[in-house]
Tab-separated table of C-alpha atoms and ligand atoms in Angstrom:
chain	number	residue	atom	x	y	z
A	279	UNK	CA	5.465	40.006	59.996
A	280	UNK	CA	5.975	42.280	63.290
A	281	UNK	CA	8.395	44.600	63.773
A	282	UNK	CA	10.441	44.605	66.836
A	283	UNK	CA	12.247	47.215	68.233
A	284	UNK	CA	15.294	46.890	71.281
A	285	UNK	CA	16.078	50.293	73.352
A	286	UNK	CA	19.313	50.081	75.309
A	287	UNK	CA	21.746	53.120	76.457
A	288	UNK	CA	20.041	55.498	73.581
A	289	UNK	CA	20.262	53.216	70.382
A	290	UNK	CA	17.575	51.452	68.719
A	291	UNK	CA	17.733	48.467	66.893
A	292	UNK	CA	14.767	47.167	64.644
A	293	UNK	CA	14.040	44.138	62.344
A	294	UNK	CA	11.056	42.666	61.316
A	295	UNK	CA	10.554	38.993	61.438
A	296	UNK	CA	7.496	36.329	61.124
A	297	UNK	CA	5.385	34.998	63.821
A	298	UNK	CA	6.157	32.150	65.839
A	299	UNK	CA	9.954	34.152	65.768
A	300	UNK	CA	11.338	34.690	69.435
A	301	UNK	CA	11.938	38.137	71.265
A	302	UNK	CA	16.029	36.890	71.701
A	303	UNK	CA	16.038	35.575	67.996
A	304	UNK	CA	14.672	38.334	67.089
A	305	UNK	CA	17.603	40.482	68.768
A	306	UNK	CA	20.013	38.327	67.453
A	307	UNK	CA	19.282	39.090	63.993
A	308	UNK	CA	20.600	42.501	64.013
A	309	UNK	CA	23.005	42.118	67.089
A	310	UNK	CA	21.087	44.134	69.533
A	311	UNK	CA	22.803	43.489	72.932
A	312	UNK	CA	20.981	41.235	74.701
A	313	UNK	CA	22.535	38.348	76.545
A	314	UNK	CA	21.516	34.598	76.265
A	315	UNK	CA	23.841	32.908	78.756
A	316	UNK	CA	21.963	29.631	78.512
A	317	UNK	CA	21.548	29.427	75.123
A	318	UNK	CA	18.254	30.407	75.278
A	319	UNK	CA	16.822	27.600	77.192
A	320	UNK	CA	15.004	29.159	80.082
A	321	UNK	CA	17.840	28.435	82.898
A	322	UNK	CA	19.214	31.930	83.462
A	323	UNK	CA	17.778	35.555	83.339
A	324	UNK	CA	20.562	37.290	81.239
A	325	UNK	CA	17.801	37.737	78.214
A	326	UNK	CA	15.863	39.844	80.779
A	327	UNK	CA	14.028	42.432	78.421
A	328	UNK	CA	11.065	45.257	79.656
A	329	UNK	CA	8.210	45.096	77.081
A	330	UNK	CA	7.169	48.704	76.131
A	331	UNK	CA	4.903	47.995	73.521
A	332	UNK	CA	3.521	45.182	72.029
A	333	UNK	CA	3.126	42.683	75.204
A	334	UNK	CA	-0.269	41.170	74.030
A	335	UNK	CA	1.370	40.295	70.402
A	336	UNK	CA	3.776	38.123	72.646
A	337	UNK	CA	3.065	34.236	74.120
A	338	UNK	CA	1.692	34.293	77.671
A	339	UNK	CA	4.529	33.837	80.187
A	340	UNK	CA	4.660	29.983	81.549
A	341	UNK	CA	5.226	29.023	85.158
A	342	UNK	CA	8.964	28.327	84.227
A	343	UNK	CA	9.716	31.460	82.813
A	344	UNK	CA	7.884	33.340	85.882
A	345	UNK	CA	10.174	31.344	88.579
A	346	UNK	CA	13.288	32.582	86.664
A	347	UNK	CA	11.837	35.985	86.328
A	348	UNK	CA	11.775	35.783	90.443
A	349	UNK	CA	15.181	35.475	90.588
A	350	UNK	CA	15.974	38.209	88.139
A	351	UNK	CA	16.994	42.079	89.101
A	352	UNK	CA	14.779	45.019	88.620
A	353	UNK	CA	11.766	42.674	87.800
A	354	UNK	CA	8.985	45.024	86.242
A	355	UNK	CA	5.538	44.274	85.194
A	356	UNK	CA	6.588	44.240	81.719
A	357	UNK	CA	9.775	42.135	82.384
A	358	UNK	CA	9.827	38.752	79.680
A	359	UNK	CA	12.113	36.203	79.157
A	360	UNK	CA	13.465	37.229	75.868
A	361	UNK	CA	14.179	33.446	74.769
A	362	UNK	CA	10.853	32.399	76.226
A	363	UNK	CA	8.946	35.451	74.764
A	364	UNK	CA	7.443	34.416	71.086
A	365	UNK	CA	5.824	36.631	68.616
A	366	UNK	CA	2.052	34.836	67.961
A	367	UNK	CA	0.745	37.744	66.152
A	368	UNK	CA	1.939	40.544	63.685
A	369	UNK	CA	2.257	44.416	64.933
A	370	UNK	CA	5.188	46.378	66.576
A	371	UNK	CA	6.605	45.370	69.340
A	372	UNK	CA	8.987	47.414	71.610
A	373	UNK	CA	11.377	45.893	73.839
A	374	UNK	CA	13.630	47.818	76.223
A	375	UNK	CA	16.952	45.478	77.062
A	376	UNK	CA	17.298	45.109	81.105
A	377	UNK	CA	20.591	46.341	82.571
A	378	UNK	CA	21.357	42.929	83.148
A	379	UNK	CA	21.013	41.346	79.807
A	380	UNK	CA	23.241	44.368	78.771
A	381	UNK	CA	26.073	43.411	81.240
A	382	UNK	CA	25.813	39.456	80.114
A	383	UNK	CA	26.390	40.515	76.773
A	384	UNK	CA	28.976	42.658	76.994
A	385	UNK	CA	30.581	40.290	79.310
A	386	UNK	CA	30.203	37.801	76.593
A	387	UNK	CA	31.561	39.516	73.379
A	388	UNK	CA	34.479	41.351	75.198
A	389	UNK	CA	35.467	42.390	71.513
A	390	UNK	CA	31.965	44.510	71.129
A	391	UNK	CA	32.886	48.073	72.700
A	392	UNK	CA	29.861	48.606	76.112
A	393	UNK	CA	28.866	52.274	75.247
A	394	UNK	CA	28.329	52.538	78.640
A	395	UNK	CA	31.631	52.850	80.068
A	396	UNK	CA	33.426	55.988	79.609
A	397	UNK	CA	36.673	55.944	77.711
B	157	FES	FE1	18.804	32.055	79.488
B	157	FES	FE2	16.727	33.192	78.169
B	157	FES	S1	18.781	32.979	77.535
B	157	FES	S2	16.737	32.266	80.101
């Protein structure tokens, strides 16, 4: 198993799940706020996560992944696809959401309060 851990706007999530398990599914399991616009078929970059920790437990990034990544914002050297992104080994992984997979989400479940905006 590997544990994963999200960061985003000072809250952690964390969940532990098997190999072959996907950075987004992985997120989804415990409704850390990371978008998946697409579905989680490669076609957008709203599941835009920075890898902290962990990037060699994680599949290598494939030529379609990297051309979406070009189009992304804020594109970092440990920027992955979260949907494209699968576990292949066990260890802890850390994952910090990107500012634009937070706005996608909280775009997409208006009914899920965005900690970031001030009341
Ligand atoms: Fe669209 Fe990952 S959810 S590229």
């Amino acid at each position: 198993m590997a544990k994963v851990r999200f960061l985003a706007h000072g809250t952690s999530w964390e969940v532990e799940v098997p190999v072959g398990t996907s950075v987004l599914q992985a997120s989804k399991q415990i409704h850390a706020p990371e978008g998946d616009a697409c579905g989680g078929v490669c076609a957008c970059s709203t599941c835009h996560v920075y890898v902290t920790r962990g990037k060699e437990l994680l599949s290598e990034a494939e030529e379609d992944e990297e051309d979406i990544l070009d189009k992304a914002f804020d594109v970092r050297l440990s920027s992955r696809l979260g949907c494209q992104a699968k576990i292949e080994r066990d260890g802890e992984i850390e994952c910090e959401i990107s500012r634009e997979s937070l706005d996608a989400f909280y775009n997409e479940h208006p009914q899920v309060p965005d900690p970031r905006k001030k009341r």
